CSV table of C-alpha atoms in Angstrom, one decimal:
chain,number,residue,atom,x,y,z
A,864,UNK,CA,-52.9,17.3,90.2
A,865,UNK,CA,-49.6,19.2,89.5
A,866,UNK,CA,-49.7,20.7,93.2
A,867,UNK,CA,-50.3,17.6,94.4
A,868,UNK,CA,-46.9,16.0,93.0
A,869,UNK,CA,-44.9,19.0,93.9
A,870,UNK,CA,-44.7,17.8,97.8
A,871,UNK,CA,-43.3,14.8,97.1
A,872,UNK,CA,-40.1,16.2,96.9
A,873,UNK,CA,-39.1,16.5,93.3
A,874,UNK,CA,-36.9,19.7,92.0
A,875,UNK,CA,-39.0,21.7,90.5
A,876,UNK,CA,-37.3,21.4,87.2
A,877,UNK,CA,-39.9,18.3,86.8
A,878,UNK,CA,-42.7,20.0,87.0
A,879,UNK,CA,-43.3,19.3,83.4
A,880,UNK,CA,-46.9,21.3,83.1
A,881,UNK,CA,-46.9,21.2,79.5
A,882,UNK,CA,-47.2,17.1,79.9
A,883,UNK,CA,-44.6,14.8,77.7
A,884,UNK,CA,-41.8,15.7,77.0
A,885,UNK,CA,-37.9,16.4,79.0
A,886,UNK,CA,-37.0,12.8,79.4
A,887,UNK,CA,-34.0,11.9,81.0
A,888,UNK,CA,-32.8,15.4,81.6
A,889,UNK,CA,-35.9,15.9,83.8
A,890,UNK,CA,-35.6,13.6,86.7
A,891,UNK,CA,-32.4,13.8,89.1
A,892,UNK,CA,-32.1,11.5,92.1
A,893,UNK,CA,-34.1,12.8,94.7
A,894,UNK,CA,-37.4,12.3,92.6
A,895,UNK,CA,-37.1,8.6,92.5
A,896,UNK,CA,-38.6,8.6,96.0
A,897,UNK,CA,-41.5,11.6,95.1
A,898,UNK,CA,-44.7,11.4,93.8
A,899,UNK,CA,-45.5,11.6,89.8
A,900,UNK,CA,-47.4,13.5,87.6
A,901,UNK,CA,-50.1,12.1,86.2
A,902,UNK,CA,-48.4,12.0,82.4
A,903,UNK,CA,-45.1,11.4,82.6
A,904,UNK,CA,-43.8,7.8,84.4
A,905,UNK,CA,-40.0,8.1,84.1
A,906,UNK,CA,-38.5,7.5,87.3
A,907,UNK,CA,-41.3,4.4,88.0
A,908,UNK,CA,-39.5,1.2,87.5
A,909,UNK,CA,-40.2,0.4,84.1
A,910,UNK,CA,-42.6,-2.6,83.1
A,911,UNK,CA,-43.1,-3.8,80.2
A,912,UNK,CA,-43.6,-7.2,78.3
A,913,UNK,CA,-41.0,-9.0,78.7
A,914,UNK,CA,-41.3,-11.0,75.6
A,915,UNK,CA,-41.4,-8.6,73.5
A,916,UNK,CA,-38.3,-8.2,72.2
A,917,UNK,CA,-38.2,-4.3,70.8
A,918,UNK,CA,-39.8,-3.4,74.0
A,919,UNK,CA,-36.8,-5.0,76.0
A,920,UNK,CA,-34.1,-3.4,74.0
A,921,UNK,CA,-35.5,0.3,74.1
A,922,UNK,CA,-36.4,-0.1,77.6
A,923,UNK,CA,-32.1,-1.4,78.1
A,924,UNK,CA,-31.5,1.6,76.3
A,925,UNK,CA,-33.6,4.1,78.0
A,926,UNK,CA,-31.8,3.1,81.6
A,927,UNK,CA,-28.2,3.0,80.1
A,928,UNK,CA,-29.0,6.8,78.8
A,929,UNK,CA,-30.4,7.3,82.3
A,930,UNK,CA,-27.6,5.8,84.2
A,931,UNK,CA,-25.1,8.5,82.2
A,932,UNK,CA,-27.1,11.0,81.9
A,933,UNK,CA,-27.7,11.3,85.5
A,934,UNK,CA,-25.0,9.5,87.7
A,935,UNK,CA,-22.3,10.8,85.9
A,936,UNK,CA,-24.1,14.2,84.5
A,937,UNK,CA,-23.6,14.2,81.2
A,938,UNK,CA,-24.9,16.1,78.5
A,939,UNK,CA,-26.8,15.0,76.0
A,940,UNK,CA,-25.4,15.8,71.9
A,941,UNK,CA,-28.5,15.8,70.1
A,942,UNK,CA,-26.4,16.1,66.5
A,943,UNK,CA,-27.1,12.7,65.2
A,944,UNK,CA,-30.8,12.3,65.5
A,945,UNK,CA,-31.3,15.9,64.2
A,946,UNK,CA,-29.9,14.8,60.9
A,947,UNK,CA,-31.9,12.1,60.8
A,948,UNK,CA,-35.0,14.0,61.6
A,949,UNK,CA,-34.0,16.6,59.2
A,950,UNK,CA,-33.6,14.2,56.3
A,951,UNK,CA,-36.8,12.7,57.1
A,952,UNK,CA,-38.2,16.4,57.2
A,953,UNK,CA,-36.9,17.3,53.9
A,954,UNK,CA,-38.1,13.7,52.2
A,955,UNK,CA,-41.8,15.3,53.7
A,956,UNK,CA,-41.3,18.0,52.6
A,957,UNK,CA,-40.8,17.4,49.2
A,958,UNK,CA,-44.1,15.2,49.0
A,959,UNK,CA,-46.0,17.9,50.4
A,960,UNK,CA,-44.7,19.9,47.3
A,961,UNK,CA,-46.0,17.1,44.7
A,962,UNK,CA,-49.3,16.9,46.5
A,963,UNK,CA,-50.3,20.3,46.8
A,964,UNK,CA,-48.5,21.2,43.0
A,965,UNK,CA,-51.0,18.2,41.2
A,966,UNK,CA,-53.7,19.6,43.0
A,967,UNK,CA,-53.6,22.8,41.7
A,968,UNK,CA,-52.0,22.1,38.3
A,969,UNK,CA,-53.6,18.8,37.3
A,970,UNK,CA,-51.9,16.7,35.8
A,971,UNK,CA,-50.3,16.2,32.8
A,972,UNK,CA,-49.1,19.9,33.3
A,973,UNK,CA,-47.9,18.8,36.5
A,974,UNK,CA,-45.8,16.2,34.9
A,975,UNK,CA,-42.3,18.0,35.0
A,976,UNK,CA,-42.4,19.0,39.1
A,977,UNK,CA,-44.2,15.1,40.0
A,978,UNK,CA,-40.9,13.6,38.0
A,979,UNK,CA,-39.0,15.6,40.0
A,980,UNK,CA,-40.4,15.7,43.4
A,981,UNK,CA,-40.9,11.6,43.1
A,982,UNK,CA,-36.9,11.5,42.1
A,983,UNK,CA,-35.9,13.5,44.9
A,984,UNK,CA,-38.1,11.6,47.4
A,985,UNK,CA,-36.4,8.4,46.5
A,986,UNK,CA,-32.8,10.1,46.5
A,987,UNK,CA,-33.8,11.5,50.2
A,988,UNK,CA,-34.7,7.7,51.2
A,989,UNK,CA,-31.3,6.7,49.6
A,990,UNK,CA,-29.6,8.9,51.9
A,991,UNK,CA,-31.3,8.2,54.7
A,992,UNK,CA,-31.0,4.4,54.5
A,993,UNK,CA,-27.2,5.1,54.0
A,994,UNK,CA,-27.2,7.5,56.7
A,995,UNK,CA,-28.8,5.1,59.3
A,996,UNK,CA,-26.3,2.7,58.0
A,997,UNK,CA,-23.1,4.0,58.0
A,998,UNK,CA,-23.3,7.5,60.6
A,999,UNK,CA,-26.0,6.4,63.1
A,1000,UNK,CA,-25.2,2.6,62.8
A,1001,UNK,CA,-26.7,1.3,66.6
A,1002,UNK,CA,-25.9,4.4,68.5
A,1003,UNK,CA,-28.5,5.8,70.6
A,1004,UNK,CA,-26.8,8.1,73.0
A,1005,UNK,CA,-23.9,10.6,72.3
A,1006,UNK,CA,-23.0,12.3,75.7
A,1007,UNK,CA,-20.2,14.9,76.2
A,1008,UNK,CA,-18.3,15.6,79.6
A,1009,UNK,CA,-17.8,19.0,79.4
A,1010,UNK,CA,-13.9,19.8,81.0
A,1011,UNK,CA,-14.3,21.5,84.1
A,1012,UNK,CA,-11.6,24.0,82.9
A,1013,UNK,CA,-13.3,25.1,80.3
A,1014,UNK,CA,-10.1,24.8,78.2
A,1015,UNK,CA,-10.1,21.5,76.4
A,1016,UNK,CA,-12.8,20.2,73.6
A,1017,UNK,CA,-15.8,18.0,75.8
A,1018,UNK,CA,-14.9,14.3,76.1
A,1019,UNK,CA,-17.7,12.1,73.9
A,1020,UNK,CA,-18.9,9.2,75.2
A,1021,UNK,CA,-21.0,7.1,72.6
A,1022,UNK,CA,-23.5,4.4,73.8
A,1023,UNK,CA,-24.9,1.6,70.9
A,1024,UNK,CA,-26.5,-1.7,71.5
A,1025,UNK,CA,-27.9,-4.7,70.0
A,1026,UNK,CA,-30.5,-7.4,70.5
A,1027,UNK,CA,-31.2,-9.7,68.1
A,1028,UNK,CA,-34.9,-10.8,67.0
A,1029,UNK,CA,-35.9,-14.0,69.4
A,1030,UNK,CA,-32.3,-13.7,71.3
A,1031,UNK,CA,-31.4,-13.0,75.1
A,1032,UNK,CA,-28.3,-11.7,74.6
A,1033,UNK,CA,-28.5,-7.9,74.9
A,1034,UNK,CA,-25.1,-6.5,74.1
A,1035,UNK,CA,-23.9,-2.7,75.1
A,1036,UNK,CA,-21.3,-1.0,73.7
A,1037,UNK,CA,-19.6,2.1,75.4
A,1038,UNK,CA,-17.5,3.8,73.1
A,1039,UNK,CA,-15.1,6.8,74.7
A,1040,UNK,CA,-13.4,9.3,72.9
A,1041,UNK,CA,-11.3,12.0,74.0
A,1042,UNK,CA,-11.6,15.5,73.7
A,1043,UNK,CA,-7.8,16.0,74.0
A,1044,UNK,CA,-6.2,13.5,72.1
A,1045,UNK,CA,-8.8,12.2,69.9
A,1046,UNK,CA,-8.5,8.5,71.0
A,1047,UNK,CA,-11.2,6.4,70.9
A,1048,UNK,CA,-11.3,3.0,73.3
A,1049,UNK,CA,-14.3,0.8,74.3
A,1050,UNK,CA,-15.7,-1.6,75.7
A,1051,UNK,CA,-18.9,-4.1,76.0
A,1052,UNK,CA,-20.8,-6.5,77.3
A,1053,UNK,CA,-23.1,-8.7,76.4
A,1054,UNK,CA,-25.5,-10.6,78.9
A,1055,UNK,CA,-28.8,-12.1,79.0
A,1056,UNK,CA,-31.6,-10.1,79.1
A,1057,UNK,CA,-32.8,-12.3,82.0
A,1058,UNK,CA,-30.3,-11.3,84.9
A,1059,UNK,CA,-31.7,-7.7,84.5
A,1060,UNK,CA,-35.5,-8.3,84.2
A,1061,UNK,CA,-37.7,-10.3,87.2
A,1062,UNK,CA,-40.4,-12.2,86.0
A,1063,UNK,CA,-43.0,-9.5,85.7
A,1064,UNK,CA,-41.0,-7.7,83.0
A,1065,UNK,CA,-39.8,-4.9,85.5
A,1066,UNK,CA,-36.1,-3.6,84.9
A,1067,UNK,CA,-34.2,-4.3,88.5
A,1068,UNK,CA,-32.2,-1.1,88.3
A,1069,UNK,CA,-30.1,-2.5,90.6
A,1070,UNK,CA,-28.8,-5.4,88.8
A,1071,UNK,CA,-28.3,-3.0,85.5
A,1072,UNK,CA,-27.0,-0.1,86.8
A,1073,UNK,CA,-23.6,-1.4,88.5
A,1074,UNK,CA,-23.0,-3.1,84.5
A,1075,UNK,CA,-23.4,0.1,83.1
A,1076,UNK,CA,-20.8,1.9,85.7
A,1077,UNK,CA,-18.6,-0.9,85.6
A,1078,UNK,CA,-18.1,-0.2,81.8
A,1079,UNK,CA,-17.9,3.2,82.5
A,1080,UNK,CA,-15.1,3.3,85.3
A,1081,UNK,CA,-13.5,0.8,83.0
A,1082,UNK,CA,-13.1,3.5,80.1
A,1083,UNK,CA,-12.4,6.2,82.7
A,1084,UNK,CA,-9.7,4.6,84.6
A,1085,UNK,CA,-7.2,4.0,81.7
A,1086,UNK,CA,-7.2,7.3,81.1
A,1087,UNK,CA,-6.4,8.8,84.3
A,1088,UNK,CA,-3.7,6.0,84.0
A,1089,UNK,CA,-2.2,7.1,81.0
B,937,UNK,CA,-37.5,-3.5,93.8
B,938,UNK,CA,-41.2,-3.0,92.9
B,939,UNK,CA,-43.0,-0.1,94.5
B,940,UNK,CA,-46.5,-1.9,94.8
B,941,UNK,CA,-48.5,1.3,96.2
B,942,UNK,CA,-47.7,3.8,93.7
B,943,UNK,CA,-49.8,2.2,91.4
B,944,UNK,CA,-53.0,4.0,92.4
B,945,UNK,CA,-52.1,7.4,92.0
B,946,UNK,CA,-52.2,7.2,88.1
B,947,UNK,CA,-53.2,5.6,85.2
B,948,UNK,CA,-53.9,2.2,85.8
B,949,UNK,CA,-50.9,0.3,84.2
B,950,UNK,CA,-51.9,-3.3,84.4
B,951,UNK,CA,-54.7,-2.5,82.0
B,952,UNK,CA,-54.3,-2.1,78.1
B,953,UNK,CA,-51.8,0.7,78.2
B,954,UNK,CA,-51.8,2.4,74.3
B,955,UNK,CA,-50.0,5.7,75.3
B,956,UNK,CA,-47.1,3.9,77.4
B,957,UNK,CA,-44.6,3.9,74.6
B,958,UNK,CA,-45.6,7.7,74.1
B,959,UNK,CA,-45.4,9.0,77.9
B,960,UNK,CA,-41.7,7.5,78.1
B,961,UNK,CA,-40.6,9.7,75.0
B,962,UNK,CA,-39.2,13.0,74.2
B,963,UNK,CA,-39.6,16.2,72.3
B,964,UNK,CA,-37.3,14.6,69.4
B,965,UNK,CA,-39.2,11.3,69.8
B,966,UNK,CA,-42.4,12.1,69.5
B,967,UNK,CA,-41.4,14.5,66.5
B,968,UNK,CA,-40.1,11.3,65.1
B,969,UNK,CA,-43.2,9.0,65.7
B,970,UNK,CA,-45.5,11.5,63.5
B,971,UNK,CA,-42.4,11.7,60.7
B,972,UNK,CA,-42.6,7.9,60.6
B,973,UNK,CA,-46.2,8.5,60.0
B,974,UNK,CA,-45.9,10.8,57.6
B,975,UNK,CA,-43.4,8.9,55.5
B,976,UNK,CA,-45.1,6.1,55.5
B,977,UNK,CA,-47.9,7.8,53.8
B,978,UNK,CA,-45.4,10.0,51.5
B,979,UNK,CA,-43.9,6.9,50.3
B,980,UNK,CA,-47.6,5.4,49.5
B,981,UNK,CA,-47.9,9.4,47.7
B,982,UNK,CA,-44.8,9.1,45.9
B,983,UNK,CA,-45.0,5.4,44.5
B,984,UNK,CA,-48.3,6.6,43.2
B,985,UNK,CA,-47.4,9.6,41.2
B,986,UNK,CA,-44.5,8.2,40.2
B,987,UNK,CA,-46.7,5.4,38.5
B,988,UNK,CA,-49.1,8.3,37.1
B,989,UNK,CA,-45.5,9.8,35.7
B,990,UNK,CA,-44.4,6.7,34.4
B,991,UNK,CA,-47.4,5.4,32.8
B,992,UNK,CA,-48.5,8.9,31.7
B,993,UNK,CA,-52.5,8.2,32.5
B,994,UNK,CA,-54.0,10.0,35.9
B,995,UNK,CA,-55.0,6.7,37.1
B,996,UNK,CA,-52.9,3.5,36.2
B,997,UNK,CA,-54.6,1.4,38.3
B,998,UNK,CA,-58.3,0.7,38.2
B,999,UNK,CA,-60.5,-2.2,39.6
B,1000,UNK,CA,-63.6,-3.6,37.0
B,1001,UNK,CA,-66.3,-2.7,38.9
B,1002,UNK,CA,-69.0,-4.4,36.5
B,1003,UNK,CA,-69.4,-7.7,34.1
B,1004,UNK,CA,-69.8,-5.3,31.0
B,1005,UNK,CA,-67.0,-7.4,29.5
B,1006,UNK,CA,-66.7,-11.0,30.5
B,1007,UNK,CA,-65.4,-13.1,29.8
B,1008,UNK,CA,-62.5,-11.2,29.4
B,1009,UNK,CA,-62.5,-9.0,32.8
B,1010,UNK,CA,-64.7,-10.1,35.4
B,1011,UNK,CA,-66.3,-7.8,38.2
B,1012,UNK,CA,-62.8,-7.4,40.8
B,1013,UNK,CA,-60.1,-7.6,38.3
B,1014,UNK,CA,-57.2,-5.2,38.4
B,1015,UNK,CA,-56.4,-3.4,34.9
B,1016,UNK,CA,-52.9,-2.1,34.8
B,1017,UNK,CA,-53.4,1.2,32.3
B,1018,UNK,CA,-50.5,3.0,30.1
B,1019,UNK,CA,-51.6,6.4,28.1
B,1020,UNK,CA,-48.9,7.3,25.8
B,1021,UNK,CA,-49.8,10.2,23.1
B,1022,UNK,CA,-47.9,8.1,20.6
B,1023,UNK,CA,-49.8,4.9,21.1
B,1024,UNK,CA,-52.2,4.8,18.2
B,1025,UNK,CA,-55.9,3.3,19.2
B,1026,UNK,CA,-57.1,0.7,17.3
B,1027,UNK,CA,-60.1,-1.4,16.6
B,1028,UNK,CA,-60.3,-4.4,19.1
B,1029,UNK,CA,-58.0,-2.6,21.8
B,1030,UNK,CA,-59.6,-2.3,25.4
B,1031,UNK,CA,-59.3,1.3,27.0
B,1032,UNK,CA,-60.9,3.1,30.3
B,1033,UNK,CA,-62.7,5.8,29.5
B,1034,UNK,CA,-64.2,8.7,31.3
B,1035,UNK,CA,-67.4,10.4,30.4
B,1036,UNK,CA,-68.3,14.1,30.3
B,1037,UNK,CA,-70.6,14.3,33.6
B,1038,UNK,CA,-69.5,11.0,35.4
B,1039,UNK,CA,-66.7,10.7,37.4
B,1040,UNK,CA,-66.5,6.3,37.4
B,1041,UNK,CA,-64.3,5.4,34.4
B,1042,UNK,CA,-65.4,2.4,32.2
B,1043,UNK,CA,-63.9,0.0,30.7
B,1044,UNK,CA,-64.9,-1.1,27.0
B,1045,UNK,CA,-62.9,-2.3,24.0
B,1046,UNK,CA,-63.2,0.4,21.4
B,1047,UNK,CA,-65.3,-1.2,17.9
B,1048,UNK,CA,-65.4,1.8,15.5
B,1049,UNK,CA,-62.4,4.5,15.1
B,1050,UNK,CA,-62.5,6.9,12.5
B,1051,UNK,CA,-58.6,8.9,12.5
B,1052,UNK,CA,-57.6,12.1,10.3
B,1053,UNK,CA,-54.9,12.9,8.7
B,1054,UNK,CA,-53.0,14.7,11.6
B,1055,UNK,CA,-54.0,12.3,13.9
B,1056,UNK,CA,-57.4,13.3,15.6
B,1057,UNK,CA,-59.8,10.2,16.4
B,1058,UNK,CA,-63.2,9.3,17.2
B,1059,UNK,CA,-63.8,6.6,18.5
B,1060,UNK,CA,-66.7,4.2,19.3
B,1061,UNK,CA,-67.0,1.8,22.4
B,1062,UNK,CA,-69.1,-1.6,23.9
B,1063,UNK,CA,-68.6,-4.0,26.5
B,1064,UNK,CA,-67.9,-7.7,25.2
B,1065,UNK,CA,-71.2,-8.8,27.5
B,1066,UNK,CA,-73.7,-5.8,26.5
B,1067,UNK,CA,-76.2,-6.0,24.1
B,1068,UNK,CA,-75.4,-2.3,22.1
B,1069,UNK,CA,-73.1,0.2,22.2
B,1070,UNK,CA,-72.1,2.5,24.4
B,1071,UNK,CA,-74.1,5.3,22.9
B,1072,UNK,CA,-76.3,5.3,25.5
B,1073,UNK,CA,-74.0,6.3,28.2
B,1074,UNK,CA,-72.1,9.3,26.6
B,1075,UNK,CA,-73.2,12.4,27.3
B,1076,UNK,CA,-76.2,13.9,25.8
B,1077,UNK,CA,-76.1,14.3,21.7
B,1078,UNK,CA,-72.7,12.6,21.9
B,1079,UNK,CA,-72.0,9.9,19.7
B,1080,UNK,CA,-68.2,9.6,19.4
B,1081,UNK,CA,-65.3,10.0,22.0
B,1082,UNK,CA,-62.1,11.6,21.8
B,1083,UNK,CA,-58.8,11.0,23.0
B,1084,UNK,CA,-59.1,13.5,25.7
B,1085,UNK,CA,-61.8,11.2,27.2
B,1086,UNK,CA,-58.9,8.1,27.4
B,1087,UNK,CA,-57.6,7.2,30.5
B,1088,UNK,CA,-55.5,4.6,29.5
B,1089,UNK,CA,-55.5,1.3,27.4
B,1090,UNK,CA,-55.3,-2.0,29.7
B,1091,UNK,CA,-52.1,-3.5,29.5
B,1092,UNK,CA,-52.0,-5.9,32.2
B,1093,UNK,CA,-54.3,-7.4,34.5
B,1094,UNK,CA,-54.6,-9.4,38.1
B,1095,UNK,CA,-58.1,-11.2,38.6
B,1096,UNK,CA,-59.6,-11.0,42.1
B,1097,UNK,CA,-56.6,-8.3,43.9
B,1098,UNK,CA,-59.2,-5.7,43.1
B,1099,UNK,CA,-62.5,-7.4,45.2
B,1100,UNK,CA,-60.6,-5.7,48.5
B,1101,UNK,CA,-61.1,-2.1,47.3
B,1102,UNK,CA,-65.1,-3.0,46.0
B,1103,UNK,CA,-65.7,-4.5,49.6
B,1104,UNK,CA,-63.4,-1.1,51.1
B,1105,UNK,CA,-66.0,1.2,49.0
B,1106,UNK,CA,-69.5,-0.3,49.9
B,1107,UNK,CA,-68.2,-0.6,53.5
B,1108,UNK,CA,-66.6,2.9,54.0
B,1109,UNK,CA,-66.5,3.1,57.9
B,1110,UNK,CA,-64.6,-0.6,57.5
B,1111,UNK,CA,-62.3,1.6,55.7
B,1112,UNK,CA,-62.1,4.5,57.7
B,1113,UNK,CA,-61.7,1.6,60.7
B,1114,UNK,CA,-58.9,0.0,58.8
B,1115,UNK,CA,-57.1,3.2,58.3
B,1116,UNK,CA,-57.8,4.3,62.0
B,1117,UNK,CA,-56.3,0.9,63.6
B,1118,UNK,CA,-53.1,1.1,61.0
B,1119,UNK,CA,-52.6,4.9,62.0
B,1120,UNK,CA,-52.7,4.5,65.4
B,1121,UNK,CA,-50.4,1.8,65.2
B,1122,UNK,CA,-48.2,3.5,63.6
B,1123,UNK,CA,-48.5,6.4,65.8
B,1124,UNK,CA,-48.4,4.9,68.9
B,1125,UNK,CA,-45.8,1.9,69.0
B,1126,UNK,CA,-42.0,2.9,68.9
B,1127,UNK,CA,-39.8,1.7,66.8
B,1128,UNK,CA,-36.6,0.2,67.6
């Protein structure tokens, strides 16, 4: 099965054996035209229910990473989901502890570590609801443009979005910061979901993608200006 | 534009598709799906050892699983339990009690207690709807029970919340099911 979606003229960096896994980084341009493998369906159009409101939103999302990920070659900054995964690790972690500790100390000898192991799981969800909050807020994609120089820090470019529960309005924020001068400017815009999805629930990539790189060029231009 | 032939070449799409959130996803996501797994049940963990902490009994929530003592508790009630070492126990108090040998705790009001100076008990038990005392179900040439044998004096109660976990333990592969469908919810579906 893997031979057989080699011909159809994908890189070979999607070769993706092992199965899930690479995401956006995987696919360039020319595999849009190429056979799949059997697992992995990212460069299909997407399809999915198109009243379902999360399923819209993350599917938005997904192409808007896509669109700047590939088009305009950025790289991906992984920073901000590591921490939450990390906090989310350690909260685990610390239940594991509790669990495993009562079991072989049963309680009420296990009393001191439960107390504490309980505490610091709560004070872990504390700092994760305030991390999702206030650091992550609706960002989903923080992409850097490296400087072809080499000399200047990379240029960020921030993507966050929002759809509200049983609203059309899908709004897309594209925040730009520069390496150089630490600046940030951006810009949105918020449209139905309807003018990007036909009536099956596929995404018209066509219809999305020139929003996306019109809010791009947009944040581009007045710099080169300036 | 749709491309209508591809279609064939993999798994049919137009058909119940549970791994289509999954395929889409990467490493980091994935990771993330079983976290949010995994938290969900830590949280469940952690609420209940922090009630065993707080309440200070191994099991501070217990359904009545028989009519031993209507018409106070009925068969589905839940019993709310505390076990603090400085709560004296008392003629006419209801605890939950374990036996030497059986692993079900019941739940009796205590009829007879006998205390020492420094503050040993003994203690003797029957349900409000039995005929005798509970003699007959301690352990063999036991007539008294401790306070070691307490886990925990009722406190509070909610009739009928408990029925869900009787009907959970005679039907244990509805259980299992439940579990199964919730996990793999859980699992499978990504979160915004």
């Amino acid at each position: 099965m893997a031979a057989a979606a080699s011909q159809g003229g994908r890189s070979g960096g999607g070769g993706g054996g092992s199965g899930v896994g690479g995401g956006p980084s995987c696919g360039t341009s020319s595999s849009r035209t190429g056979l799949l493998d059997k697992w992995k369906i990212d460069d299909k159009p997407v399809k999915i229910d198109k009243w379902d409101g999360s399923a819209v939103k993350n599917s938005l999302d997904d192409s808007a990473k896509k669109v700047l990920l590939e088009k305009y070659k950025y790289v991906e900054n992984f920073g901000l989901i590591d921490g939450r995964l990390t906090i989310c690790t350690i909260s685990c972690f610390f239940a594991i502890v509790a669990l495993i500790w009562d079991y072989m100390h049963p309680f009420p000898e296990s009393k001191p570590v439960l107390a504490l192991c309980v505490i610091s799981y709560f004070v872990m969800m504390g700092i994760l609801t305030i991390y999702t909050s206030y650091k992550e807020k609706s960002i989903f994609l923080v992409a850097h443009r490296k400087d072809p120089t080499g000399m200047d820090p990379d240029d960020i470019w921030q993507l966050s979005s929002s759809l509200k529960r049983f609203d059309d309005k899908y709004t897309l924020k594209l925040t730009f910061i520069s390496g150089r001068t630490k600046q940030q400017r951006e810009a949105e815009f918020t449209k139905s979901i309807a003018k990007f999805f036909d009536h099956s629930g596929t995404l018209v990539m066509d219809a999305y993608e020139p929003e996306i790189s019109r809010l791009h060029d947009s944040l581009a231009t007045e710099r080169k200006i300036k | 534009m749709v491309r209508a032939g591809v279609v064939g070449t993999h798994l049919p799409t137009s058909s119940l598709d549970i791994f289509g959130d999954l395929r889409k996803m990467n490493k980091r996501q994935l990771y993330y799906q079983v976290l949010n797994f995994a938290m969900i049940v830590s949280s469940a963990l952690m609420i209940w050892k922090g009630l065993i902490v707080l309440t200070g009994s191994e099991s501070p929530i217990v359904v009545v699983l028989s009519g031993s003592m209507e018409p106070a508790f009925h068969r589905g009630d839940l019993l709310f339990l505390t076990n603090f070492r400085e709560d004296p126990i008392r003629a006419g108090e209801i605890v939950v009690f374990k036996v030497e040998g059986r692993d079900i705790p019941i739940v009796h009001r205590v009829i007879k207690v006998h205390e020492k100076d420094n503050g040993d008990i003994k203690f003797l038990t029957k349900g409000d709807n039995n005929e005798v005392d509970d003699r007959g179900l301690y352990k063999e040439g036991q007539n008294w029970l401790e306070k070691k044998d307490v886990v925990g004096r009722a406190r509070g109660f909610l009739p009928y919340v408990g029925m869900v976990t009787i009907i959970m333990n005679d039907y244990p592969k509805f259980k299992y099911a439940l579990l199964a469908v919730m996990g793999a919810y859980v699992l499978l579906k990504r979160e915004s």
